[in-house]
XYZ file of C-alpha atoms in Angstrom:
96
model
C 76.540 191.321 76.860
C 79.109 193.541 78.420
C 82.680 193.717 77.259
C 85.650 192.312 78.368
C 88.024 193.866 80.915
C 91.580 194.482 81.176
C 91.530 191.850 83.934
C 89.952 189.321 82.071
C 92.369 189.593 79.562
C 95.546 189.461 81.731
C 93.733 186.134 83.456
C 93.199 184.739 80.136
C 96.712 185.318 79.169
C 98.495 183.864 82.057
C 96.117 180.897 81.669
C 97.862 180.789 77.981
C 101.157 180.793 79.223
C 101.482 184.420 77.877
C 103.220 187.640 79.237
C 101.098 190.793 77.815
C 103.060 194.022 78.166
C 100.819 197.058 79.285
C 99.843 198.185 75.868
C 99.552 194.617 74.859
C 96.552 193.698 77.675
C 94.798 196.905 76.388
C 95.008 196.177 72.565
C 94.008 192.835 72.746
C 90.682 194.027 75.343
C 90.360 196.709 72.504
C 89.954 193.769 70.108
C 88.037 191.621 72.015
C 85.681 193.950 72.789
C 85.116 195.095 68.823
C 84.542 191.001 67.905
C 82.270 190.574 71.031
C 79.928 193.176 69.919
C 80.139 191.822 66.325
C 78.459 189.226 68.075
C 76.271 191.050 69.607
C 74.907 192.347 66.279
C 74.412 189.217 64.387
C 72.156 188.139 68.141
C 70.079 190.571 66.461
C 69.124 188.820 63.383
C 65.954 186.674 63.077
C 67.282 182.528 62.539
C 63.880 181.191 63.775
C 62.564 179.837 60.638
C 66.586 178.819 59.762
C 66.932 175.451 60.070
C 70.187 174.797 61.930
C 73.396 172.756 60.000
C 76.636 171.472 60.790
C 77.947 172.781 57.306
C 77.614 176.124 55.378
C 77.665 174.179 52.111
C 76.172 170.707 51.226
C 78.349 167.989 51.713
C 78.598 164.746 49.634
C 80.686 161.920 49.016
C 83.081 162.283 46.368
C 84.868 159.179 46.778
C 85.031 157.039 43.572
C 82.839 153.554 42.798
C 85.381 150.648 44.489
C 85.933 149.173 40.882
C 88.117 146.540 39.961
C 90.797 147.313 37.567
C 94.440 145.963 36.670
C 97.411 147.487 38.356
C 100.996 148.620 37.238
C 102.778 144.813 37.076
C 105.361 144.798 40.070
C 108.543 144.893 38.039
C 107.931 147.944 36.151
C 106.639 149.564 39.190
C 110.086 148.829 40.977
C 112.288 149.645 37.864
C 112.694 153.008 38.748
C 113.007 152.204 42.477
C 116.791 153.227 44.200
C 116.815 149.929 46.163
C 114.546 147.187 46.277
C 114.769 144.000 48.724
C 112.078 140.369 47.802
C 109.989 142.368 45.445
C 109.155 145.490 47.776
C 110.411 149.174 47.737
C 113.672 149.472 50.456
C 113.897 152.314 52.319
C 115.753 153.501 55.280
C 114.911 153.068 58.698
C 112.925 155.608 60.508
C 112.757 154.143 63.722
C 115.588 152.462 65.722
């Protein structure tokens, strides 16, 4: 894979809406250029026997059993509440 030039990375940034000064442009290729061959070097390892995955770690559901159980009892859940309007907790409009 060859690098990335100075061109590349002015086109990319005016395709992000960005103005790169001089030194800028030239960093960022510098950078670029070190994580592109980073890539390079991990083409060079061996995955054929690694099957592929959509997650480094295994995932699993760690959502509770839907059981039923009592609740808080509506009045002492609105005792504390600033303002309350036919049993519900009243709060300010958000939207007009």
């Amino acid at each position: 894979m060859s690098g990335i030039s100075r061109d590349q990375v002015a086109h990319i940034a005016n395709l992000a809406r960005l103005n790169l000064t001089a030194e800028e442009a030239e960093q960022y290729t510098t950078q670029m250029n070190a994580i592109f061959s980073f890539f390079e070097k991990l083409n060079e390892l061996d995955t054929e026997q690694i099957e592929p995955t959509s997650h480094v770690m295994e995932v699993y559901n760690v959502i509770r059993e839907d059981d039923e159980r009592p609740s808080i009892d509506r009045e002492v859940a609105l005792r504390n509440a600033p303002d309350e309007e036919d049993g519900q907790f009243k709060v300010p409009a958000v939207m007009d």
